Tab-separated table of C-alpha atoms in Angstrom:
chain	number	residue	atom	x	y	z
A	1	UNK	CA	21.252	32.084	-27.352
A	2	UNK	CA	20.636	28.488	-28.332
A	3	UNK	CA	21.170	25.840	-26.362
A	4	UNK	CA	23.924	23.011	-27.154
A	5	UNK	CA	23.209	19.732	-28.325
A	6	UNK	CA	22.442	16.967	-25.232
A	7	UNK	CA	25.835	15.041	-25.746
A	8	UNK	CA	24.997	11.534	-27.041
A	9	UNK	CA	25.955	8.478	-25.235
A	10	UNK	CA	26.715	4.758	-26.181
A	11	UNK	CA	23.643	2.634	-24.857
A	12	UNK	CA	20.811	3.876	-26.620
A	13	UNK	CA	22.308	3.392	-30.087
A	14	UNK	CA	21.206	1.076	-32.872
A	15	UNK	CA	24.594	-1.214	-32.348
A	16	UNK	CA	22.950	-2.194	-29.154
A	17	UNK	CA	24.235	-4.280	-25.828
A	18	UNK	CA	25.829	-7.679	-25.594
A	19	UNK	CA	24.407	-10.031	-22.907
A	20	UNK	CA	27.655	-9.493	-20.885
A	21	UNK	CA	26.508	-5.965	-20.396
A	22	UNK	CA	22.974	-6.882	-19.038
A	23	UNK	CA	22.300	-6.879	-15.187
A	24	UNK	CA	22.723	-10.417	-13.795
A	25	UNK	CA	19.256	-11.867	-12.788
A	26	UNK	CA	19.557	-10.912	-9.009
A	27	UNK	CA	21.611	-7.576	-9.361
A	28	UNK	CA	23.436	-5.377	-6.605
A	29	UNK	CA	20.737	-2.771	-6.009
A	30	UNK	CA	22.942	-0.244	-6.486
A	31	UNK	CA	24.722	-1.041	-9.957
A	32	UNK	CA	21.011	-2.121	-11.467
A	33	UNK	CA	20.031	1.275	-9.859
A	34	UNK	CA	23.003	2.726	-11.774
A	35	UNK	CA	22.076	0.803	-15.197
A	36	UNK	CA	18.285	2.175	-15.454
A	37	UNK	CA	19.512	5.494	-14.524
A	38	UNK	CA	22.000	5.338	-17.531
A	39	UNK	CA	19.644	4.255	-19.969
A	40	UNK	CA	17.139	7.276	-18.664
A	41	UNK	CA	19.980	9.732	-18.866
A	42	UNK	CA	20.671	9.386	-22.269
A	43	UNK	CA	17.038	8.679	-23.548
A	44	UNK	CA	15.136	11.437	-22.001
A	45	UNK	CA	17.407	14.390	-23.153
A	46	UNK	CA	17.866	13.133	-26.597
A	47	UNK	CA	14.092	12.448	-27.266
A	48	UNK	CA	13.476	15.392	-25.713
A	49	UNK	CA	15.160	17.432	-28.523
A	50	UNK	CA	12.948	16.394	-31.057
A	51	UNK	CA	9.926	18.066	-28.994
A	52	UNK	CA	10.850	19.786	-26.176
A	53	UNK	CA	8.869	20.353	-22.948
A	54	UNK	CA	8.504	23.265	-21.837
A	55	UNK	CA	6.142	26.097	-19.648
A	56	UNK	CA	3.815	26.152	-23.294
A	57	UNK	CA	3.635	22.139	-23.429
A	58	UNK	CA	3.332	21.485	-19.296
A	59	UNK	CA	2.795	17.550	-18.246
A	60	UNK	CA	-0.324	17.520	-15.933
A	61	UNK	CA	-1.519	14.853	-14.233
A	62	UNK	CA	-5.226	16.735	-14.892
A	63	UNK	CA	-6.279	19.506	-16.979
A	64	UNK	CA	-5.244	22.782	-16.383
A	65	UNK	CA	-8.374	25.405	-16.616
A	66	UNK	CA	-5.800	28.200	-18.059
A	67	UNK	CA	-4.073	25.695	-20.695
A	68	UNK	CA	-7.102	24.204	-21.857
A	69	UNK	CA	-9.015	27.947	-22.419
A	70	UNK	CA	-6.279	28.609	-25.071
A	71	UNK	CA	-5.744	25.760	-27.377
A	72	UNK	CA	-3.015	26.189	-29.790
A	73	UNK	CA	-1.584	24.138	-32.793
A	74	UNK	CA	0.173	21.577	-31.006
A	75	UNK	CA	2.004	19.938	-33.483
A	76	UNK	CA	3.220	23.005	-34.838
A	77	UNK	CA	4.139	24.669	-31.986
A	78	UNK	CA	6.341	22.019	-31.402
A	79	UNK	CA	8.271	21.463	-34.955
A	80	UNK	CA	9.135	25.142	-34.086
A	81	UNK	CA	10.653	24.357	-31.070
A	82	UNK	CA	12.315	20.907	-32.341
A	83	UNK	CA	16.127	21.462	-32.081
A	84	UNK	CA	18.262	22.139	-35.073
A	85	UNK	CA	19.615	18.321	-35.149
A	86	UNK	CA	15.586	17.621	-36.164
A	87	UNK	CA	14.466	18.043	-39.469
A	88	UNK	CA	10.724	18.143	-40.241
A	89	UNK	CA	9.805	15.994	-43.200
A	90	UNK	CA	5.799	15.621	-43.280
A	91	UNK	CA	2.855	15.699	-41.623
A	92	UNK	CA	0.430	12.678	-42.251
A	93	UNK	CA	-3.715	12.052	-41.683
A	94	UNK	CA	-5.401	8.907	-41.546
A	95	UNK	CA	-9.343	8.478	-41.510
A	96	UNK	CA	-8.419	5.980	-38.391
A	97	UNK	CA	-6.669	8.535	-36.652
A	98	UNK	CA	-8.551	12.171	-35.526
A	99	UNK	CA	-5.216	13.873	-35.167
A	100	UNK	CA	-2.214	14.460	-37.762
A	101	UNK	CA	0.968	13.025	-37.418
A	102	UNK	CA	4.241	15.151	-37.977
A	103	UNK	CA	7.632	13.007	-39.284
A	104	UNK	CA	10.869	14.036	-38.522
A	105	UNK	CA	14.491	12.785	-38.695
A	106	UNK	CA	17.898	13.444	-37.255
A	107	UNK	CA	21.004	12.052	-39.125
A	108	UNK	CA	23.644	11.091	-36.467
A	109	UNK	CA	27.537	11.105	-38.812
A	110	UNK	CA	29.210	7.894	-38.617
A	111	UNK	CA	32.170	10.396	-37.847
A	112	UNK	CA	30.667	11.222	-34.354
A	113	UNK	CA	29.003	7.565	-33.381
A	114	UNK	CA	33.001	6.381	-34.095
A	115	UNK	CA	33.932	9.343	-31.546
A	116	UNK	CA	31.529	7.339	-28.938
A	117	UNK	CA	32.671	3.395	-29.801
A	118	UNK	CA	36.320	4.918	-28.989
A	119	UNK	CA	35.608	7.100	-26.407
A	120	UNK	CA	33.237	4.415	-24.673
A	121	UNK	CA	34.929	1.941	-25.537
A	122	UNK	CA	32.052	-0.053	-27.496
A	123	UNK	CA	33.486	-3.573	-28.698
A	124	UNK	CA	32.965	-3.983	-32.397
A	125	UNK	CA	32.012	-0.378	-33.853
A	126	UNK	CA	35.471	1.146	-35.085
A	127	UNK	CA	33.483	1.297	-38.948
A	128	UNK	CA	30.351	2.516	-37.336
A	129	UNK	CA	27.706	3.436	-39.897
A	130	UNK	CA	25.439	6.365	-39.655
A	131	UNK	CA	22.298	6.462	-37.317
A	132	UNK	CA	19.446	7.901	-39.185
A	133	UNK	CA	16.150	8.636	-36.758
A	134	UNK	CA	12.846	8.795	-37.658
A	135	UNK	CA	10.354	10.470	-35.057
A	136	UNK	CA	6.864	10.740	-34.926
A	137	UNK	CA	4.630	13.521	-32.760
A	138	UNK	CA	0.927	13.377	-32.808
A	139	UNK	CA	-1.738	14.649	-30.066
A	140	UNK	CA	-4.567	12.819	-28.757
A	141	UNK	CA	-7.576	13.899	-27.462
A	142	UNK	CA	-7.799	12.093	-23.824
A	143	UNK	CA	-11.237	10.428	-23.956
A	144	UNK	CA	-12.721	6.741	-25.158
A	145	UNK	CA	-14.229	7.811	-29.124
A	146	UNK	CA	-13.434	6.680	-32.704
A	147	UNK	CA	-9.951	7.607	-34.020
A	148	UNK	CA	-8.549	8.310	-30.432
A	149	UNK	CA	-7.809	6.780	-27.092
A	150	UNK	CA	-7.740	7.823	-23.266
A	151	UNK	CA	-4.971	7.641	-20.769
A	152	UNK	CA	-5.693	4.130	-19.504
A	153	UNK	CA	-5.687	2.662	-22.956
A	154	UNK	CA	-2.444	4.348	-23.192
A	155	UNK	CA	-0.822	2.936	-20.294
A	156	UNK	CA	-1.982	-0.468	-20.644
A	157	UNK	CA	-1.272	-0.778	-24.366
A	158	UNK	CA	2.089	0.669	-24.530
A	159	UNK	CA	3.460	0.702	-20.821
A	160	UNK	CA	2.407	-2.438	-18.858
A	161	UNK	CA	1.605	-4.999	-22.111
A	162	UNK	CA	4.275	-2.866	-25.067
A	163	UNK	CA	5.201	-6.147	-27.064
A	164	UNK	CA	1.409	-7.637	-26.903
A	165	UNK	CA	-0.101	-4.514	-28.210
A	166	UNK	CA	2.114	-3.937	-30.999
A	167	UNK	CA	1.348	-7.484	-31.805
A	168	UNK	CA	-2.211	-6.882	-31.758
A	169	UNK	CA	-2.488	-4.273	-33.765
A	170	UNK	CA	0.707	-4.184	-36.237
A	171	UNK	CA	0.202	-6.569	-39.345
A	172	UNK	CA	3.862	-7.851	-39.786
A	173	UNK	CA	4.570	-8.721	-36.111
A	174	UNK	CA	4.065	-12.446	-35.969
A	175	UNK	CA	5.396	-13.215	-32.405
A	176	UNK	CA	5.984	-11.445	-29.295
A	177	UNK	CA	7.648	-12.973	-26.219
A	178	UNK	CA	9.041	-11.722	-23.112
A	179	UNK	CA	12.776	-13.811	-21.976
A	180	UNK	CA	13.458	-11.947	-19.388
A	181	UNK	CA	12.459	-9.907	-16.438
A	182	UNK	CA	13.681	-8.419	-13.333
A	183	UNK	CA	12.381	-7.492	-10.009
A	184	UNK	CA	12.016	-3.900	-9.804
A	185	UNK	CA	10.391	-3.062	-6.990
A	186	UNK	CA	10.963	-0.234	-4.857
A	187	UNK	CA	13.121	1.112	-7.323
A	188	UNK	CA	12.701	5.604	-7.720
A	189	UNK	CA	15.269	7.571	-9.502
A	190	UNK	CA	15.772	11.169	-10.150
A	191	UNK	CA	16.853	12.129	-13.949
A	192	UNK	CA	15.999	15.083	-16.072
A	193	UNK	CA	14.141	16.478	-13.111
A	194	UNK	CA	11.937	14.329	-12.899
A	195	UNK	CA	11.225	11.259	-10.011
A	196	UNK	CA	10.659	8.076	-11.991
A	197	UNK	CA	9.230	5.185	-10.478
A	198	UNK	CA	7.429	1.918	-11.463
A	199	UNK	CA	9.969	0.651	-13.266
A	200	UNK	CA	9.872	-2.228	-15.709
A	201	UNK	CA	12.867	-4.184	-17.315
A	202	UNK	CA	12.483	-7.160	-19.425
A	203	UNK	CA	14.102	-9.047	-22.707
A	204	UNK	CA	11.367	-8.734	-25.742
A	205	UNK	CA	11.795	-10.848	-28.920
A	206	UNK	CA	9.930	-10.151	-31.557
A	207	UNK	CA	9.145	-11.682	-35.205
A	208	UNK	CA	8.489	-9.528	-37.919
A	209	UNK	CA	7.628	-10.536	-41.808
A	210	UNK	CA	9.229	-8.234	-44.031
A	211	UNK	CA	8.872	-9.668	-47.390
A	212	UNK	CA	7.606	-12.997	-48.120
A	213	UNK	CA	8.270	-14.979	-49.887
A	214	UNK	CA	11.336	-13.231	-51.099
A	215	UNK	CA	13.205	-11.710	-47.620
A	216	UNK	CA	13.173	-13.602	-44.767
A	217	UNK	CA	11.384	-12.658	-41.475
A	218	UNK	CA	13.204	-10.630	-39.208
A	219	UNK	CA	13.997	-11.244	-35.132
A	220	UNK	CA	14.561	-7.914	-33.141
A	221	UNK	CA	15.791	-9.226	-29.569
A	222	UNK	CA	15.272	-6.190	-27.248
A	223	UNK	CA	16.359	-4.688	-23.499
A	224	UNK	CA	13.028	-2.659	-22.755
A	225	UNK	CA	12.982	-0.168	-20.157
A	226	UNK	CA	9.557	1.276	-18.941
A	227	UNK	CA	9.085	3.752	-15.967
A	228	UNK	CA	6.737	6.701	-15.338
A	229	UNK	CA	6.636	10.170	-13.812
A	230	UNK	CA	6.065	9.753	-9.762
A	231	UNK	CA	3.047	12.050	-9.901
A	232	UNK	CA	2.856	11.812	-5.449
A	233	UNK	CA	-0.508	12.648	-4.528
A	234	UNK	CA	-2.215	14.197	-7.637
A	235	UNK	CA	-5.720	12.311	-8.755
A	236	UNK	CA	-4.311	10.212	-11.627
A	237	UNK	CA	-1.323	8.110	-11.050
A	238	UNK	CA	1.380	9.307	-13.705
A	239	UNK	CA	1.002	12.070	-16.510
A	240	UNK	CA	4.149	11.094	-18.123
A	241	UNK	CA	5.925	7.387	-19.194
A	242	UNK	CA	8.581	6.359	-21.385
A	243	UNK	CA	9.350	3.323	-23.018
A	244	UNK	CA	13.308	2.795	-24.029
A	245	UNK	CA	14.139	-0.200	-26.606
A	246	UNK	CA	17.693	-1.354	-27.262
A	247	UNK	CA	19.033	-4.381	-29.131
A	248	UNK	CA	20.525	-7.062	-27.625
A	249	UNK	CA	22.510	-8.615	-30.791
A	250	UNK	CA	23.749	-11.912	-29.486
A	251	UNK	CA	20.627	-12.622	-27.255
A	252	UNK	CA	20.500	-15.565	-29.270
A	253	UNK	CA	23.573	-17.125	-26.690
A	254	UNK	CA	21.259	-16.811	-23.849
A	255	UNK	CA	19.682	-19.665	-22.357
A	256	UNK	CA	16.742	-17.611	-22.087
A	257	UNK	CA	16.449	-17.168	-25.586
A	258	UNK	CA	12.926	-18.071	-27.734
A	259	UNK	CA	12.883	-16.869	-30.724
A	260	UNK	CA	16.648	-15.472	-31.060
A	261	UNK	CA	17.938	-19.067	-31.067
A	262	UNK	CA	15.856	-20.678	-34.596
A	263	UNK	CA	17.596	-22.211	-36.502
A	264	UNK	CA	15.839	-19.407	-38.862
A	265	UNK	CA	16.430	-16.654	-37.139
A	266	UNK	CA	17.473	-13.782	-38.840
A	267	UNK	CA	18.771	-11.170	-36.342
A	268	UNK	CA	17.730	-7.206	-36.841
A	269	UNK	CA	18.187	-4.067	-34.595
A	270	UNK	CA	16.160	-1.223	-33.486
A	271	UNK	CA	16.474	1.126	-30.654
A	272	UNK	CA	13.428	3.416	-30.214
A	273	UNK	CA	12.640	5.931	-27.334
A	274	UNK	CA	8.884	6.090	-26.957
A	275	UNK	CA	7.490	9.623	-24.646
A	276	UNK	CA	3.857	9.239	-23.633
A	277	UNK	CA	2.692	12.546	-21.845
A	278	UNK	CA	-0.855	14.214	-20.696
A	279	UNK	CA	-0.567	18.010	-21.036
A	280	UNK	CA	-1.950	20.077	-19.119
A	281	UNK	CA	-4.846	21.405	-21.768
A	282	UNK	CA	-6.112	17.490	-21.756
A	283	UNK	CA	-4.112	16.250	-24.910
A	284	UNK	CA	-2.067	13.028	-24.580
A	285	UNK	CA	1.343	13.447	-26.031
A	286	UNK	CA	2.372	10.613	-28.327
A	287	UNK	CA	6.447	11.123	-29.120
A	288	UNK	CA	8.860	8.355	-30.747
A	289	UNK	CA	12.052	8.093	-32.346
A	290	UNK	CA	13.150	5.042	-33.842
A	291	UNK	CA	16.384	3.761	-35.872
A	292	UNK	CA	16.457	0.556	-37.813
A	293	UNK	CA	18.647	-1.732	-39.363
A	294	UNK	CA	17.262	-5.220	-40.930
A	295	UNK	CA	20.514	-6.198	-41.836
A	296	UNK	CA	20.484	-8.739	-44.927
A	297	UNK	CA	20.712	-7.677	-48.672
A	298	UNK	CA	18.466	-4.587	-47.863
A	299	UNK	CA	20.843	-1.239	-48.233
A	300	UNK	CA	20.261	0.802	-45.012
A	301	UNK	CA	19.722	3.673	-46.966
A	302	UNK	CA	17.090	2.280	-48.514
A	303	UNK	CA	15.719	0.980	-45.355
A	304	UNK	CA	15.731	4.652	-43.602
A	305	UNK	CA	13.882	6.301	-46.166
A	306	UNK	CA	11.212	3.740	-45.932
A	307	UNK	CA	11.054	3.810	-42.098
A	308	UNK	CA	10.896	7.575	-42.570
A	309	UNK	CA	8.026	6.822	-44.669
A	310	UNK	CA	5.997	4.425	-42.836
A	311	UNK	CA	6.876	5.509	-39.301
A	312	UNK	CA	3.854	7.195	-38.749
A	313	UNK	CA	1.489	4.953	-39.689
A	314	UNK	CA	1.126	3.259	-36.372
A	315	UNK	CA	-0.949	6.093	-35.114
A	316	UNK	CA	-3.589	5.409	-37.383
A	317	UNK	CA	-3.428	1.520	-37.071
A	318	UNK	CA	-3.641	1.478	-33.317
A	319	UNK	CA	-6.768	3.922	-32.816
A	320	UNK	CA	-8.233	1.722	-35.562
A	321	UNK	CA	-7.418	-1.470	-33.417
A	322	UNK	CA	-8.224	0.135	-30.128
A	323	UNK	CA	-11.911	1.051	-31.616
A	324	UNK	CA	-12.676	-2.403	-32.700
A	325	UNK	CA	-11.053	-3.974	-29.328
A	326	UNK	CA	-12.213	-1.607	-26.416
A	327	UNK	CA	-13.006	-3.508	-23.473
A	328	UNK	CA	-13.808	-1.540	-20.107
A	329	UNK	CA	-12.951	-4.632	-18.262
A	330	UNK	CA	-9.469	-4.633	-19.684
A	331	UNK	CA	-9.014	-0.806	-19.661
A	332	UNK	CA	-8.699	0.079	-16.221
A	333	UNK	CA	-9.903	3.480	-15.897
């Protein structure tokens, strides 16, 4: 019998948070506690649907002799077991990239995001316009060669230094700043069974060129939640992150605002849920679902079935930038 749909929630949604809803800068330990583990609750489920885990995709910490003896087709075994909300649309290749990429999309009805502004009271969304998601899956062999990266390079491009990275290696992002940051030490939760610890939270704002001359550049201010899998006393320290992204719209009030604030800024949205595993057979994982909304003259329509098309194409630009930019200083393995 299948299972139901993971009810969806009001946080992780492209209409975003306000500033008023973001912890103050020394929070109560247990209502920050409370905020991370609300973010987690509804992230984890939800991109979990698009490619479920399971006893036939285990996260390992190190490779499992029995998993690794029987390779299978990883990124078809797991557009079978996507969820019926997750449509497959394509699967991509790059010569920069020595594994495929599979594209999917779930379309989230304005009719049901309405049912979660009223229910959840979200300030602003009574006309709430349809969510559409594009996800990406690809696998990675776990090991420092052309067209693929290893665990560190992993963690330190897309857990500890996210906004940098993308940066580096993504054409159209201009600027990159961290606003904001709070202390998280100590902090472990327990959600989707699974302890989390080394948590990060910080404000990103980033600048991206969409168009020039003829569309301005774009200014995504983002709440970024990063955390991984508390792996205790196995060899490596995590087999599993996750990277959450939600919009803060009027980040531009904040006094800690850089880029938000210009007297050009145009403001844009994106929430993304980013799943970095290592599975048990020695493949790395690479899972994310993003929605989008530039605002401006663009017709969001439009703008979905172009992120639909060119979602996948940062697999292939960041093996081509980690290849030219490996460092084993910077890399710690």
């Amino acid at each position: 019998m299948a299972s139901s749909p993971v009810p969806l929630g009001p946080l992780v949604r492209r209409w975003g948070l306000s500033i008023s809803q973001l912890p103050n800068e020394t929070p109560e330990p247990a209502e920050f506690s409370a905020f991370l583990q609300s973010i987690l609750e509804e992230a984890l489920p939800f991109i979990d649907e698009a490619a479920p885990k399971d006893a036939t995709l285990p996260s390992a910490p190190f490779i499992t002799p029995e998993f690794q003896a029987n390779p299978v087709d990883l990124n078809k075994t797991a557009l079978q077991k996507a969820k019926k909300d997750w449509k497959g649309v394509a699967q991509k290749t790059s010569r920069d990239s020595t594994s495929p990429v599979s594209v999917l999309k779930r379309v989230i009805p304005a009719e049901q995001l309405q049912q979660i502004a009223t229910q959840h009271k979200v300030a602003g969304q009574s006309n709430a316009r349809e969510e559409t998601w594009a996800v990406r899956l690809s696998y990675h062999e776990d090991t420092v060669i052309k067209g693929t990266a290893d665990w560190a390079e992993f963690d330190r491009g897309f857990r500890l230094d996210h906004a940098q990275t993308e940066k580096a290696f993504t054409p159209n992002v201009i600027e990159a700043l961290e606003s904001q940051r709070w202390n998280c030490d100590g902090i472990k939760l327990h959600v989707a069974g699974e302890q989390w610890h080394q948590f990060q939270l910080i404000v990103v704002e980033m600048r991206h060129k969409i168009g020039r001359p003829f569309l301005k550049d774009r200014t995504f201010p983002v709440i970024q939640l990063s955390c991984t899998v508390d792996a205790g006393d196995a060899p490596h320290a995590s087999s599993e992150f996750v990277v959450v992204s939600i919009p803060v719209h009027d980040f531009a009030k904040s006094p800690k605002a850089q880029l938000s604030n210009q007297k050009d800024a145009q403001i844009a949205d994106y929430v993304s849920v980013e799943r970095i595993r290592r599975l048990a057979n020695g493949q790395i994982e690479w899972l994310l679902g993003t929605a989008s909304d530039a605002r401006g003259i663009l017709p969001l329509g439009i703008q979905d079935l172009a992120l639909l098309n060119i979602v996948w194409k940062d697999v292939p630009m960041y093996m081509k930038w980690v290849e030219q930019n490996r460092d084993p200083y910077f890399f710690d393995r």
